[in-house]
Structures are given as C-alpha cells and as structure tokens.
Amino acid sequence: MTAETEIYQYALPKLLLKVIRNHVFLVMILVCINQNVSANTININNKTDSTKQTVSIRVVAGNKDCIFKRKYIRYTINIVNTYKVAQEGKIEYEVRNDRNKQLLGGQFDIHVDKKGLLIIPIKFKVTAPGFYEFSTRINVTDYDDTIATVFGYKPKLIKTPLHKPVDFDKFWDDAKAELKKVDPKYTIEYSKKQSTSTHKFYNVEMQSLDNVTIHGWISIPKLIGRFPVILIMPGYKQVLQPFFPDDQAIFCLTVRNVSQLNKLNKNPRMEPEYCMVNIEDKNNFIYKGAYMDCLRAVDFIFANYKLGLDTNRIIVFGGSQGGAFALVTAAMDHRVHICGADNPIYCDMHNYYEIANNKRPDAFPIKYYNQYLRQNAIQKESLLKTLDYFDVQNFIPYIKCPVLIALGTLDPIAPPACVYAAYNKVGPAARRKSEIHILSNVGHEITEEYSFIKFLWIEENTVEIH
Amino acid sequence: MKNGFLILILIGVFHNESYAGFPVGKGRTVLSLAYNYYHSTKNFDINGHIYKDKPGDYFDSHYFSMYVAHGISRKLDIYAALPFVAEQSRNDSIYRSRNAFADCMIGFSFTKMNKSFNKFTSFKLAGIWPLYKGVTPLAVSYGATGLDFTINFTSTPKSMKKKGYFLLEGSYRHYFTKEGPDQFLFDIGRSFTINHFNYITFDVTGTFSSSLNKSAVVIPVISKDFSYIETKLTVGRRISRILTLYLEGFYTPLGRNTGLGLGGVFVSVVKLP
C-alpha cells in the first residue's frame, strides 16, 4: 500500500493573515474551495503567546462525511503559520485499520514560511471496506500536536458474519411467552405537579418479566386528538427528565435496575455493574429482562391508547444502550411504526470485541468484560456465548419498519464499523425507507444538526400508516 | 371610491396560510380555509390624503379562500389558492354587488434550511389565473394572468427559539396586460409563542403597485397605480393535533390611491395527517 503526496507552499498577504488570526476557519473555506474538497475538518489552534501568533493545522477529508467510495482516499493537511519566524520540522502521517494495525505511513520534512501557509495533499488506497484512522503528527519549531480522524471506505459493503445461536429464535419466543404470562398490572398516576398548562403528565408502572416493576413517564399535549407516541428507551443507567413536544406524546421508559434484581435474589454474585449481571447465564442475564421490559412498554401503549395515544404511529427511539433497545424492540414487536437509534451499542459483538480490545480497552463495556475475564480466569468465548443472544445485529434482520441510525466516526463505545455492519443487515424492504447518518469526527454523541434531521425524519415517516 | 384593497386582502390571506417560511414537510398536506371581511368608507387620494366617501357610500367585501399546500419533498412544496369574493358597494347612490371566484394561484415553493434548522429561506414561484370575466358590475381583480415570485426568510434564532420567529418576505408580481401592473409586496413579521399552542404575530405589510395607468379610477374598475402600508395583529390558537385557528385584525395607516378600511380575518389551518 502506497501513498502519493505532493507539497505546495503559499505565502500569505498581510491582510489575509490579519483575518487568519481572528478567523482561522475562513482560511479553511478558501483552502477548501481551492482544493475542491468538503470542509470536514479538525482544527487544533495553538495560541502560544499574548500576541496571538499561532500555528494552526487542519486535516480536511476529500469527501463529505469522511466516507470514500472511489479508488483513492484523499486528505489535505493545511498548516497556517502566523509567527514572524518560519517553522521548520516534520509531519508524520499514518493509516491504521480498526484493529489498530498500521497499514501505511510516511513523513515529510516541512518548512512553513513566516506568516505562511503550507498545503499538503495526500492520497492513498485502502482495499477492504471499513473504517480507518488517519492520524497526523506535526512537530515544528513552535508547535507540536497529533490529530486523528476516522474515514470510512465503502461502508455499505462491510459484511461481518452473524453469530446467531441455533436456538436464538426459540430463546426469544420463549421469553416473549414468559412475558405474556405476567399480569402487567398497569398503574397510571396523573401528576398535577409535573403537568403543565399545555401537557398532561403521567407516572406509570407495570409488571414485566420475573414480576419486576418497571417505570416510566408520559407527556401528552392537552389538545383534541390522538398523538403519535415516541417511546424513548433509556441509555445506560440513564433517567430522562420530562420534556414536552407539541406534536407527539412521549413515553419515557426506565428499564429494570440492579437493585431490583438484588431484592429478588436474581443477582447471586451481587454484581454492581449493570451490563455484567449474570453475564454467563443467558436465562438470567439482565438484558433478557431489559429487552422484555421494552416490549412491555409497547404493550402498555396499546392497552392505554385512550390516554390519547395513536397506536398506528409508535416511534421507538433511543441513544447508546437505548439505541440497542430501540432496534431490538422494533425487531421483536412489529407493531412499532418506525425506529431510531443513535450510536447503538451491543452491535456485532465479536467484531466489537476485537476493535475495542485493540483500540480502546479502557472504554465501556469492554473494560468490564476484560475485568471479568481476568477475575474469573475464563476466555472471552464464554462471554460471547451469552452475548450472542443479545447481539443487536442478530435481531436486525427481523426489523420490518423504517430505521434511522446515527453513528459517530470517533465513537469508541459503538464503533462505526460495528454499527454499519449491523445496519447492513436490515432487510431490503425495511432498508428502502431507512437511513444511516455518519457523523464525522464525532464520538459517542450526536450533533445538533442531526437532531433536527431526526425530527424531520420522524415527521416524514409518520405520514403513512402501515 | 378607489379600491386597490382587493389586492390587499388577497395578500393578507396568503400570508397567513403559507405557514410563514416553513416547509410543509414531505408527504404532508396543509389545508386552510379563510374568511376575510373588509369594510371601507374612506380612501387615500393620489397624494396619500384621506378623504371620506359621500354619506351613505361604502365598500364591503367578504372574501373566502381555500389554500392547499402539499410537501413533495423535505424542501419542495406545491401550493394552490382558490378565492371567492362577495362584494357590495354604494357609490354615488348606485348600489353594485358581485359574487365570483377571484384570482386562482398555483405555485411551487423551495425552501433552503441552514444546518441548525433555524433559518429558512423560501423561493416561491406561482402563476395567477383569473376565474372571472370582466370588471363589471364590480372589479374582482385585474382580470389578467400574472406571475408571482416571492423570497421569504424566516428565522428562529436561538434566543427566540421558544418565543416564535422573525419573518421577512418580498414579492414581485406582474400582470400580463399592457398596463401591468408591476407590484412589489413586502411583509415584516414577528411571531411570539405565548406557550406551546398560543401565538401572537405582528406584521407590517405593504404593496407598491405601479402602472402606466396612473388614473385614480372609480368603481367598477380597480386602480393599478397605488401603494399602501398595512399593520396586522394575529392571534393563533392550536385546537387539536391537526387544527389551528387564527384571528386577524388589520388596518391601513398609509396609502396612496387606495381604500382605507378596517378588516378581520378568520383562518383555520389543518395539517394532515
């Protein structure tokens, strides 16, 4: 694998430098126009003294969203020097795959004129579809830093095997049958305190698998008519504060927690970490109950539609762990109308294990898995044997409704390759109306822009009833 | 009595029904029914001075409009307006009345949004077709086809996010007759959200119409060379998931060669589904 590089050097007029000092971004726009690339950038601005002299470096991907579909991957490294002295040094770059293996690298000696701009276009090839890290290390007279960005190469072609246990379907059919036997005992309490002049607010409770009581809250506009329901699945140990949209009812679910299982003697090791409770026992692994809690929430909506809930428009959404819950719920209950998952975790767990172990073994949840393996002297296969029943990608082919997924290219908890591999397993019928959004240079979060897109997507996909 | 006010009424109704500058949304339909009442016993002369009609003279208009907009895509809407006018006037003791469909309008609106989805710029192009013949016994409009091009900028800056939006709109309208007219219309509006479902909007709108025909024409022919500034106050209340009602009052403080009157508009907007 080789990289082809060219170096250009420009001196900047004084007036432009003045602008640069205050608006480095403007310079990047000019550079981007010049290079005909998208402004997908990272900026490190090193202000070293009170005179605001800086060396700024930006790494600009040649394609929108850092996703490449053609032969070459193109980046441009732009260095702006506003010091009154020239900068001497070198730039190193390297490309690593998501197993942290270096695929290519190189370095240049560079000279940036005083008040100068250096532009270094780089192009190279990768062969396998996936996500890669492109990092740049700069070391010059008054500045040194490292910038890492992630790009995707033909992510639609990422194919990873399903590690689906042979009794996967039976396992979940049995779980659903078990849930059905549990009397839900719905309780709905109108909260005058939390209701507003425009919205009704209810605290709700219901019984789920193993007779665990789960909770939630619902806000419904005080208007005539039934409202589409957004069922919001909780993130890891997350409790969402009430909010009150104008066009939808919100049902925010809180799934079972560890202390509930402790009280029921369902956590024999008294494991404090949620994701580790009974991890070697698929029948008592905490997520079996949690997944069933999500299905029970859908049951609740149907049983209590008279509150003003439109059962033809049930929208299941969640971020992180909530994203996993949302996808699993849509797969197991086809009454769900549309489904959205931001940075869903627990996707493609075998692949995840390799990626996380090689890149960020300190990140959630791999750090707990590794800790468990060390403490119990067992192999990872023991854990994966259980996790295969809960791997989100094993559920995804069962989804029939439109899906909206977001992933962050720098996300260590829901690595982009894992999320995309899971998305690629959405069946062709559902996929026609599904979308995946790649949020470049974003970690385990979403952008403000994407949150608006999500809102529009919900609006657009709740027009038709199916 | 001179009456440029029919155009004035038309603009008022279109503004309310066009959802400010916000796109309708892919696959969605907005249906609006409006009733507009206008009464005038005074006029602005060609120099902008107010004069009273002769005792007993007046002009009354009942204007009904149906407006439909459908979201073809996230950014592209098609819209149409079908107005019906019932008007009466007494001028120099001669009573006239006319009931007729007025100018129908069909157009497209393309909206460009910024990345934060709080600034919307719409470009609208519409054709105008008269659904009536002649200007007697009373003029409904110019009896000519026309073209309308509008740019609308609607913004909900972060500081205003929970408090409504700001609207700026400019239109150019041309009627295909020898005398035109060519019209420039504007609207500056500020909407306040009192709470989730109650709104108040203030608007200042204006029309500047120019034509080779400079005459101050009396009924039954409508004037073509006129201008006015109008102020509006609109109160909106969302009733159900799909229905919102608006009540609007307007007054014309400044004008030239046009009518001076008071009016009210009642608009119901249904967003489907």
XYZ file of C-alpha atoms in Angstrom:
739
model
C 0.000 0.000 0.000
C 1.480 3.324 -1.031
C 0.740 6.972 -0.574
C 1.235 9.597 -3.221
C 1.880 13.057 -1.930
C 2.542 16.494 -3.278
C 3.570 19.610 -1.410
C 2.580 23.165 -2.203
C 3.595 26.249 -0.334
C 1.971 29.651 -0.346
C 2.964 32.891 1.361
C 0.014 34.869 2.612
C -0.531 38.604 2.237
C -0.581 40.611 5.454
C -4.253 41.484 5.230
C -5.230 37.852 4.945
C -3.051 36.982 7.892
C -4.954 39.501 9.956
C -8.116 37.656 9.071
C -6.475 34.339 9.848
C -5.518 35.413 13.300
C -9.141 36.019 14.150
C -10.916 33.723 11.745
C -8.831 30.690 11.008
C -11.937 28.971 9.760
C -12.295 31.451 6.921
C -8.914 30.441 5.663
C -10.037 26.867 5.622
C -13.014 27.738 3.485
C -10.656 29.341 0.989
C -8.406 26.333 1.095
C -11.329 24.001 0.647
C -12.542 25.929 -2.370
C -9.054 25.849 -3.771
C -8.755 22.130 -3.212
C -12.331 21.299 -4.157
C -12.894 19.286 -1.017
C -15.524 19.310 1.679
C -14.905 21.291 4.835
C -14.883 18.314 7.112
C -12.139 19.456 9.345
C -10.349 19.158 12.605
C -8.647 22.202 13.964
C -6.012 22.472 16.580
C -5.210 26.071 17.262
C -2.173 26.552 19.389
C -2.082 30.049 20.783
C 1.287 30.302 22.376
C 1.607 33.900 23.441
C -0.265 37.081 24.025
C 0.445 38.427 20.547
C -1.873 35.719 19.203
C 0.751 34.183 16.990
C -0.303 30.687 16.112
C 0.399 27.593 14.155
C -2.881 26.031 13.068
C -3.251 22.664 11.464
C -6.338 21.296 9.803
C -6.832 17.908 8.298
C -9.510 18.065 5.640
C -11.122 14.954 4.210
C -11.614 14.981 0.463
C -15.146 13.624 0.712
C -18.228 14.637 2.564
C -18.714 12.850 5.888
C -15.216 11.303 5.540
C -16.762 8.486 3.521
C -14.914 7.387 0.397
C -16.321 5.201 -2.333
C -13.714 5.566 -5.051
C -10.221 4.297 -5.604
C -8.289 6.915 -3.641
C -8.648 8.304 -0.173
C -7.779 11.989 -0.254
C -6.830 14.263 2.596
C -5.329 17.701 2.709
C -3.183 18.848 5.585
C -3.148 22.610 5.903
C -0.723 24.408 8.147
C -1.051 28.104 8.797
C 1.857 29.881 10.433
C 1.200 33.366 11.743
C 4.509 33.594 13.602
C 7.017 36.091 12.403
C 9.549 33.308 12.077
C 9.486 30.361 9.717
C 8.564 26.967 11.132
C 10.844 24.017 10.470
C 10.147 20.417 11.307
C 8.329 17.392 10.037
C 4.947 15.871 9.580
C 4.272 12.204 10.071
C 1.096 10.502 8.995
C -0.227 7.006 9.281
C -3.303 4.971 8.444
C -4.499 2.252 10.776
C -7.359 -0.161 10.466
C -9.899 -0.631 13.236
C -7.744 -3.403 14.716
C -5.143 -0.691 15.244
C -2.794 -2.249 12.679
C -0.719 0.260 10.749
C -1.398 -0.045 7.033
C 0.731 2.770 5.770
C 2.686 5.726 6.986
C 5.187 8.320 5.988
C 6.781 11.577 6.903
C 7.856 14.854 5.285
C 10.305 17.491 6.261
C 8.412 20.735 6.113
C 9.205 24.391 6.020
C 6.436 26.892 6.599
C 7.413 30.457 5.750
C 6.898 33.133 8.339
C 3.248 34.097 8.029
C 2.900 31.319 5.525
C 0.521 28.578 4.554
C 1.569 25.057 3.686
C -0.821 22.732 1.929
C -0.065 19.041 1.696
C -2.467 16.937 -0.341
C -2.228 13.239 0.367
C -3.881 10.403 -1.464
C -3.685 6.708 -0.806
C -5.599 3.489 -1.265
C -7.161 1.023 1.102
C -8.655 -2.189 -0.181
C -11.143 -3.559 2.344
C -14.438 -1.848 3.175
C -14.357 -0.498 6.705
C -13.395 2.402 8.904
C -9.823 3.556 9.246
C -7.937 6.041 11.338
C -5.844 8.664 9.597
C -3.548 10.415 12.030
C -1.138 13.251 11.507
C 1.664 14.257 13.811
C 3.238 17.680 13.399
C 6.430 18.756 15.037
C 7.733 22.188 14.081
C 9.702 24.953 15.781
C 6.886 26.372 17.915
C 4.260 23.699 17.774
C 3.655 20.004 18.039
C 0.478 18.022 18.082
C -1.286 14.924 16.812
C -4.618 14.903 15.013
C -6.567 11.727 14.444
C -9.585 11.444 12.212
C -11.552 8.440 11.016
C -12.711 7.777 7.484
C -14.916 5.112 6.026
C -14.225 3.208 2.831
C -17.248 1.714 1.076
C -19.066 1.080 4.373
C -22.130 -0.250 2.572
C -20.018 -3.271 1.693
C -18.994 -4.056 5.252
C -20.064 -7.621 5.818
C -19.486 -9.406 9.064
C -20.817 -12.815 9.971
C -23.855 -13.257 12.181
C -23.013 -15.247 15.265
C -26.559 -16.273 15.849
C -27.117 -19.233 18.178
C -29.153 -22.042 16.628
C -31.817 -21.694 19.310
C -31.903 -17.865 19.100
C -35.480 -17.719 17.816
C -36.720 -20.250 20.326
C -34.961 -18.477 23.159
C -36.745 -15.213 22.415
C -40.075 -16.811 21.573
C -39.947 -18.474 24.986
C -39.047 -15.177 26.625
C -41.990 -13.451 24.961
C -44.289 -16.266 26.016
C -42.994 -15.881 29.565
C -43.677 -12.159 29.438
C -47.176 -12.744 28.187
C -47.929 -14.759 31.286
C -47.013 -11.853 33.551
C -50.021 -9.748 34.520
C -48.897 -6.225 33.581
C -50.895 -4.540 36.369
C -50.624 -1.146 34.703
C -50.875 1.799 37.040
C -51.244 5.309 35.700
C -50.969 8.261 38.019
C -51.756 11.753 36.781
C -49.170 14.166 38.111
C -50.603 17.592 38.663
C -47.221 18.845 39.774
C -45.436 17.836 36.590
C -48.270 18.597 34.207
C -48.138 21.972 32.533
C -50.748 24.304 31.113
C -50.240 22.605 27.748
C -49.331 18.999 28.578
C -50.673 16.221 30.743
C -48.064 14.248 32.633
C -48.444 10.734 33.981
C -46.186 8.486 36.013
C -46.734 4.873 35.040
C -45.769 1.478 36.383
C -46.155 -2.049 35.086
C -45.002 -5.563 35.734
C -42.508 -7.153 33.399
C -40.613 -10.424 33.194
C -39.919 -12.043 36.598
C -42.585 -9.718 38.010
C -40.124 -6.849 38.092
C -41.870 -3.492 38.318
C -40.728 -1.075 35.665
C -41.478 2.637 35.491
C -41.898 5.443 33.055
C -43.462 8.797 32.429
C -45.716 10.035 29.684
C -46.339 13.560 28.464
C -49.274 14.226 26.157
C -50.334 17.549 24.623
C -53.586 18.895 26.060
C -55.249 19.006 22.674
C -58.029 17.127 20.958
C -56.862 14.048 19.075
C -54.532 11.099 19.409
C -50.842 11.688 19.164
C -48.031 9.622 17.673
C -46.081 8.144 20.563
C -42.330 8.375 20.818
C -41.241 5.571 23.101
C -37.865 6.634 24.374
C -35.577 3.866 25.507
C -33.100 4.632 28.260
C -29.365 4.921 27.845
C -27.075 3.132 30.242
C -28.246 3.893 33.797
C -29.986 6.943 32.359
C -33.153 8.583 33.652
C -34.526 11.206 31.282
C -36.033 14.420 32.527
C -39.550 15.267 31.314
C -39.955 17.155 28.083
C -42.989 18.288 26.161
C -43.045 18.313 22.360
C -46.023 19.819 20.549
C -46.777 17.087 18.048
C -46.098 13.827 19.839
C -46.754 12.064 23.088
C -43.589 10.971 24.849
C -43.343 7.745 26.769
C -40.013 7.568 28.503
C -39.197 4.144 29.865
C -36.937 3.170 32.722
C -35.996 -0.496 32.500
C -35.215 -2.749 35.460
C -32.200 -1.909 37.588
C -29.634 -3.867 39.556
C -31.088 -3.196 42.999
C -34.444 -4.622 41.897
C -32.718 -7.841 40.886
C -30.787 -7.923 44.150
C -34.059 -7.774 46.086
C -35.455 -10.628 44.021
C -32.289 -12.687 44.544
C -31.735 -12.577 40.807
C -28.173 -11.316 41.134
C -26.376 -14.052 43.077
C -22.921 -12.507 42.657
C -24.285 -9.132 43.758
C -22.651 -7.721 40.653
C -22.901 -3.929 40.795
C -22.229 -3.206 37.133
C -25.419 -3.364 35.116
C -24.003 -4.891 31.954
C -22.335 -7.697 33.893
C -25.259 -9.056 35.901
C -25.390 -12.815 35.180
C -23.382 -12.368 32.005
C -22.592 -16.053 31.771
C -26.198 -17.138 32.167
C -28.311 -16.277 29.153
C -31.553 -17.037 31.032
C -30.786 -14.610 33.819
C -28.600 -12.079 32.035
C -30.017 -8.691 32.930
C -30.612 -7.762 29.308
C -33.069 -10.608 28.810
C -35.367 -8.887 31.261
C -34.484 -5.423 29.961
C -35.376 -6.376 26.386
C -38.681 -7.741 27.653
C -39.249 -4.504 29.594
C -39.106 -2.670 26.268
C -41.741 -4.967 24.765
C -43.919 -4.474 27.802
C -43.777 -0.731 27.195
C -45.238 -1.273 23.719
C -47.969 -3.408 25.304
C -48.669 -0.502 27.630
C -49.263 1.874 24.740
C -51.817 -0.437 23.170
C -53.563 -1.127 26.451
C -53.799 2.569 27.318
C -54.390 4.248 23.965
C -57.327 6.094 25.480
C -54.878 8.464 27.102
C -54.616 9.992 23.626
C -52.041 7.691 22.051
C -52.065 6.878 18.351
C -51.232 3.175 18.205
C -50.775 3.361 14.448
C -47.783 5.602 14.942
C -45.458 4.178 17.558
C -41.971 5.540 17.211
C -39.223 3.798 19.166
C -36.113 5.833 19.740
C -33.023 5.696 21.892
C -29.365 6.540 22.104
C -26.453 4.273 23.042
C -27.968 1.429 25.103
C -31.342 2.982 24.290
C -30.481 2.622 20.614
C -29.891 -1.069 21.127
C -33.215 -1.350 22.955
C -34.999 0.508 20.166
C -33.661 -1.787 17.449
C -34.406 -4.933 19.437
C -37.939 -3.729 20.199
C -38.636 -2.959 16.535
C -37.356 -6.415 15.625
C -39.447 -8.264 18.184
C -42.646 -6.247 18.036
C -43.849 -5.380 14.565
C -46.462 -3.006 15.905
C -43.647 -0.451 16.024
C -44.099 2.036 13.164
C -40.579 3.460 12.892
C -37.379 3.078 14.836
C -34.356 5.256 15.503
C -31.067 4.508 17.185
C -28.286 6.979 17.915
C -24.908 5.316 18.400
C -26.442 1.940 19.312
C -24.174 -0.246 21.399
C -24.009 -4.061 21.516
C -23.891 -4.326 17.719
C -21.747 -7.020 16.115
C -20.201 -8.079 19.424
C -17.483 -10.376 18.059
C -16.239 -7.598 15.838
C -16.686 -5.094 18.649
C -14.576 -7.181 20.968
C -11.668 -7.188 18.527
C -11.934 -3.485 17.738
C -12.346 -2.334 21.314
C -9.648 -4.607 22.673
C -7.145 -3.336 20.140
C -8.064 0.317 20.224
C -9.740 1.320 23.446
C -9.705 -1.500 26.018
C -10.438 1.100 28.685
C -13.786 2.054 27.177
C -17.241 0.842 28.186
C -18.244 -2.008 28.138
C -15.063 -3.816 27.100
C -13.279 -2.783 30.289
C -15.881 -4.631 32.368
C -15.681 -7.692 30.155
C -11.905 -7.822 30.434
C -12.021 -7.249 34.161
C -14.452 -10.145 34.455
C -12.268 -12.415 32.359
C -9.232 -11.631 34.497
C -11.065 -12.115 37.781
C -12.676 -15.377 36.738
C -9.895 -16.785 34.610
C -12.170 -17.558 31.698
C -11.939 -16.984 27.960
C -13.834 -14.310 26.103
C -15.706 -17.021 24.206
C -17.617 -17.764 27.399
C -18.946 -14.248 27.461
C -19.603 -14.089 23.754
C -21.622 -17.278 24.030
C -24.134 -15.370 26.140
C -23.764 -12.086 24.318
C -24.659 -13.751 21.010
C -28.239 -13.990 22.260
C -28.255 -10.260 22.895
C -26.188 -9.009 19.973
C -28.320 -6.354 18.282
C -27.262 -7.384 14.790
C -28.874 -10.795 15.310
C -32.214 -9.003 15.736
C -31.847 -6.581 12.881
C -32.919 -8.865 10.005
C -36.296 -9.157 11.761
C -36.978 -5.418 11.588
C -39.741 -4.564 9.143
C -40.160 -0.845 9.759
C -38.020 2.094 8.575
C -34.888 2.586 10.648
C -32.839 5.703 11.270
C -29.357 5.162 12.642
C -26.612 7.623 13.524
C -23.023 6.760 14.215
C -20.039 8.845 15.219
C -16.818 8.023 13.422
C -14.783 8.521 16.600
C -17.138 6.539 18.821
C -15.206 4.001 20.936
C -18.341 2.586 22.572
C -20.339 1.966 19.423
C -17.550 1.671 16.822
C -18.673 2.805 13.368
C -17.718 -0.475 11.713
C -19.929 -2.420 14.129
C -22.916 -0.122 13.781
C -22.642 -0.037 9.999
C -22.241 -3.823 9.840
C -25.443 -4.136 11.844
C -27.243 -1.610 9.623
C -26.181 -3.561 6.550
C -28.226 -6.449 7.882
C -31.517 -4.541 7.714
C -33.736 -6.428 5.263
C -34.274 -4.967 1.778
C -37.922 -3.963 2.346
C -37.215 -2.011 5.526
C -33.997 -0.627 4.096
C -35.758 1.197 1.286
C -37.096 3.705 3.804
C -34.168 3.518 6.209
C -31.279 5.913 6.599
C -27.892 5.862 8.257
C -26.134 9.106 9.093
C -22.410 9.198 9.601
C -21.386 11.988 11.933
C -17.769 12.606 11.098
C -15.322 13.455 13.848
C -17.994 12.883 16.461
C -17.673 10.485 19.381
C -20.437 8.822 21.374
C -22.884 11.643 20.785
C -24.944 13.274 18.077
C -24.781 16.736 16.576
C -27.407 19.464 16.802
C -27.866 19.256 13.046
C -28.578 15.546 13.243
C -31.125 16.023 16.000
C -33.101 18.250 13.610
C -32.778 15.694 10.823
C -34.113 13.113 13.244
C -37.110 15.301 13.968
C -37.818 15.747 10.252
C -37.396 12.040 9.643
C -39.960 11.250 12.331
C -42.358 13.758 10.795
C -41.890 12.346 7.315
C -42.169 8.727 8.323
C -45.304 9.085 10.365
C -47.368 10.292 7.414
C -48.391 6.847 6.245
C -49.890 4.186 8.446
C -48.699 0.670 7.849
C -64.252 55.343 -4.284
C -60.990 53.813 -5.327
C -60.263 50.277 -4.496
C -56.842 48.777 -4.524
C -57.857 46.957 -1.404
C -58.829 43.722 -3.067
C -55.191 43.011 -3.652
C -54.538 43.968 -0.060
C -56.976 41.350 1.154
C -55.503 38.677 -1.055
C -52.032 39.217 0.325
C -53.270 39.126 3.871
C -54.833 35.747 3.427
C -51.898 34.245 1.560
C -49.522 35.332 4.255
C -51.443 33.618 6.999
C -51.865 30.425 5.137
C -48.370 29.946 3.881
C -47.012 28.740 7.224
C -44.511 31.583 7.371
C -41.425 30.305 5.573
C -41.523 26.807 6.981
C -41.851 23.917 4.557
C -44.950 21.762 4.896
C -42.966 18.531 5.227
C -42.624 15.596 2.885
C -45.920 13.828 2.313
C -47.877 16.227 4.479
C -50.693 18.488 3.403
C -51.805 21.795 4.825
C -55.366 22.799 4.127
C -56.523 26.249 5.073
C -59.917 27.893 4.935
C -60.096 31.613 5.481
C -62.794 34.230 5.737
C -61.856 37.864 5.345
C -64.166 40.788 5.976
C -63.318 44.296 4.819
C -65.285 47.498 5.226
C -64.333 50.890 3.921
C -65.902 54.327 3.901
C -62.675 56.286 3.431
C -59.954 56.419 0.815
C -56.462 57.671 0.197
C -56.270 60.020 -2.743
C -53.492 60.078 -5.308
C -51.375 62.214 -2.961
C -51.970 59.988 0.069
C -54.509 62.271 1.726
C -57.506 60.678 3.391
C -60.953 61.671 2.278
C -64.359 60.406 3.233
C -66.832 58.877 0.849
C -70.067 60.654 0.301
C -72.605 59.963 3.032
C -74.056 56.507 2.530
C -71.228 55.316 0.241
C -69.244 52.268 1.318
C -67.455 49.189 0.134
C -67.877 45.766 1.749
C -66.056 42.583 0.853
C -66.496 39.038 2.080
C -63.550 37.037 0.889
C -63.419 33.272 1.229
C -60.251 31.411 0.388
C -59.194 27.806 0.261
C -55.477 27.187 0.302
C -53.768 23.824 -0.088
C -50.056 23.083 0.195
C -48.502 19.663 -0.168
C -44.951 18.660 0.672
C -43.459 16.935 -2.349
C -40.149 16.545 -0.580
C -38.448 17.870 2.523
C -37.799 21.161 0.734
C -40.266 21.377 -2.139
C -43.949 22.193 -1.745
C -46.706 22.721 -4.260
C -49.454 25.118 -3.275
C -52.688 26.482 -4.650
C -55.212 29.082 -3.559
C -58.791 29.371 -4.679
C -60.551 32.542 -3.514
C -64.213 33.504 -3.749
C -65.366 37.081 -3.318
C -68.751 38.514 -2.415
C -68.602 42.290 -2.566
C -71.028 45.166 -2.367
C -70.571 48.850 -2.847
C -72.619 52.006 -2.853
C -71.064 54.771 -4.881
C -72.876 57.983 -5.791
C -76.077 56.281 -4.621
C -75.549 53.449 -7.104
C -75.549 50.049 -5.484
C -73.479 47.286 -7.047
C -72.666 43.773 -5.958
C -70.821 40.821 -7.345
C -70.115 37.249 -6.269
C -67.313 35.496 -8.126
C -64.263 33.328 -7.910
C -61.255 35.631 -7.937
C -57.626 35.047 -8.959
C -56.525 31.466 -8.524
C -52.874 30.915 -7.691
C -50.801 27.766 -8.199
C -47.123 27.608 -7.414
C -44.105 25.850 -6.039
C -42.060 26.692 -3.006
C -38.487 25.584 -2.459
C -37.032 26.038 0.998
C -33.380 26.058 1.896
C -32.555 25.470 5.528
C -29.373 26.131 7.419
C -27.565 23.387 9.323
C -29.191 24.265 12.620
C -32.627 24.276 11.011
C -33.420 27.658 12.467
C -33.137 29.737 9.303
C -35.399 29.011 6.361
C -35.160 30.718 3.006
C -38.021 30.005 0.635
C -38.256 30.757 -3.047
C -41.788 30.695 -4.380
C -42.949 30.938 -7.940
C -46.646 30.989 -8.727
C -48.950 31.627 -11.651
C -52.097 33.733 -11.288
C -55.213 32.961 -13.286
C -58.454 34.965 -13.170
C -61.540 32.778 -12.730
C -63.961 35.528 -13.750
C -64.615 37.662 -16.765
C -64.830 41.393 -16.936
C -64.742 44.063 -14.317
C -68.425 44.830 -14.159
C -70.524 45.412 -12.194
C -67.575 45.388 -9.729
C -63.913 44.560 -10.216
C -62.743 41.357 -8.615
C -59.137 41.909 -9.650
C -57.406 42.862 -12.888
C -58.885 40.086 -14.987
C -55.436 39.151 -16.226
C -52.985 36.325 -15.785
C -49.937 37.057 -13.704
C -46.767 35.727 -12.186
C -45.635 35.999 -8.591
C -42.105 35.476 -7.316
C -41.520 35.543 -3.581
C -38.487 35.216 -1.374
C -39.195 34.524 2.248
C -36.711 34.410 5.085
C -37.922 33.012 8.377
C -35.643 32.711 11.342
C -35.928 31.357 14.833
C -32.619 32.435 16.344
C -31.530 30.576 19.446
C -32.525 33.488 21.646
C -36.018 33.361 20.092
C -36.308 29.594 19.910
C -39.087 29.281 22.408
C -40.517 32.655 21.597
C -41.525 32.361 17.956
C -39.937 33.514 14.768
C -38.995 36.507 12.663
C -40.176 36.785 9.089
C -39.050 38.867 6.141
C -40.719 38.463 2.792
C -40.518 40.231 -0.528
C -42.564 39.528 -3.640
C -42.632 40.729 -7.168
C -45.885 40.301 -9.041
C -46.594 41.070 -12.653
C -49.898 41.019 -14.510
C -49.731 40.391 -18.207
C -51.625 43.365 -19.561
C -50.366 46.453 -21.357
C -50.765 48.449 -18.193
C -49.416 45.779 -15.870
C -49.357 46.485 -13.046
C -45.983 45.560 -11.600
C -46.175 45.137 -7.884
C -43.674 44.860 -5.097
C -45.022 43.429 -1.877
C -43.285 43.022 1.459
C -44.024 41.578 4.843
C -42.062 42.024 8.036
C -43.406 39.886 10.830
C -42.584 38.818 14.333
C -44.371 35.921 15.924
C -44.401 35.243 19.633
C -45.212 31.870 21.112
C -47.064 32.511 24.333
C -46.975 28.854 25.216
C -46.857 25.683 23.107
C -50.247 26.256 21.499
C -50.929 30.014 21.586
C -49.321 32.516 19.275
C -49.383 36.236 18.563
C -47.996 37.703 15.364
C -47.368 41.318 14.418
C -46.932 42.133 10.767
C -46.245 45.192 8.739
C -47.014 44.585 5.109
C -47.007 46.790 2.110
C -47.758 46.887 -1.564
C -46.333 49.221 -4.156
C -48.143 48.885 -7.426
C -47.053 50.786 -10.483
C -48.706 51.008 -13.849
C -48.805 53.139 -16.954
C -52.384 53.762 -15.956
C -51.929 56.382 -13.258
C -55.542 57.376 -13.026
C -57.493 57.324 -9.840
C -60.232 55.183 -11.135
C -63.565 54.753 -9.521
C -65.577 51.578 -9.300
C -66.140 49.348 -11.176
C -62.531 49.380 -12.419
C -59.778 48.667 -9.931
C -56.854 51.066 -9.599
C -53.465 49.885 -10.811
C -51.152 52.574 -9.557
C -51.340 52.644 -5.801
C -49.479 51.833 -2.624
C -50.201 51.224 0.996
C -48.721 50.014 4.253
C -50.795 47.788 6.455
C -50.422 46.666 10.060
C -51.774 43.393 11.330
C -52.237 41.645 14.596
C -52.910 37.915 14.513
C -53.790 35.646 17.388
C -53.454 31.896 16.888
C -54.641 29.008 18.972
C -53.967 25.359 18.287
C -57.138 23.421 18.961
C -56.235 19.861 18.166
C -53.383 17.793 16.816
C -54.244 18.920 13.302
C -56.257 22.129 13.651
C -55.091 25.655 14.417
C -57.299 28.740 14.314
C -56.171 32.296 13.685
C -57.970 35.566 14.133
C -56.509 38.630 12.498
C -57.266 42.321 12.528
C -55.716 44.780 10.108
C -55.629 48.495 9.471
C -54.117 50.632 6.753
C -52.398 53.699 8.203
C -50.674 54.825 4.995
C -51.737 54.655 1.399
C -51.963 56.301 -1.961
C -54.806 55.925 -4.416
C -56.373 53.097 -2.468
C -59.061 52.322 0.058
C -58.800 52.874 3.774
C -60.670 50.423 5.875
C -60.767 48.036 8.723
C -60.966 44.326 8.451
C -60.747 40.997 10.114
C -59.657 37.563 9.017
C -60.553 34.196 10.409
C -58.307 31.355 9.289
C -58.426 27.667 10.089
C -55.365 25.625 9.237
C -55.486 21.859 9.121
C -52.247 19.911 8.850
C -52.701 16.389 7.541
C -52.158 13.739 8.672
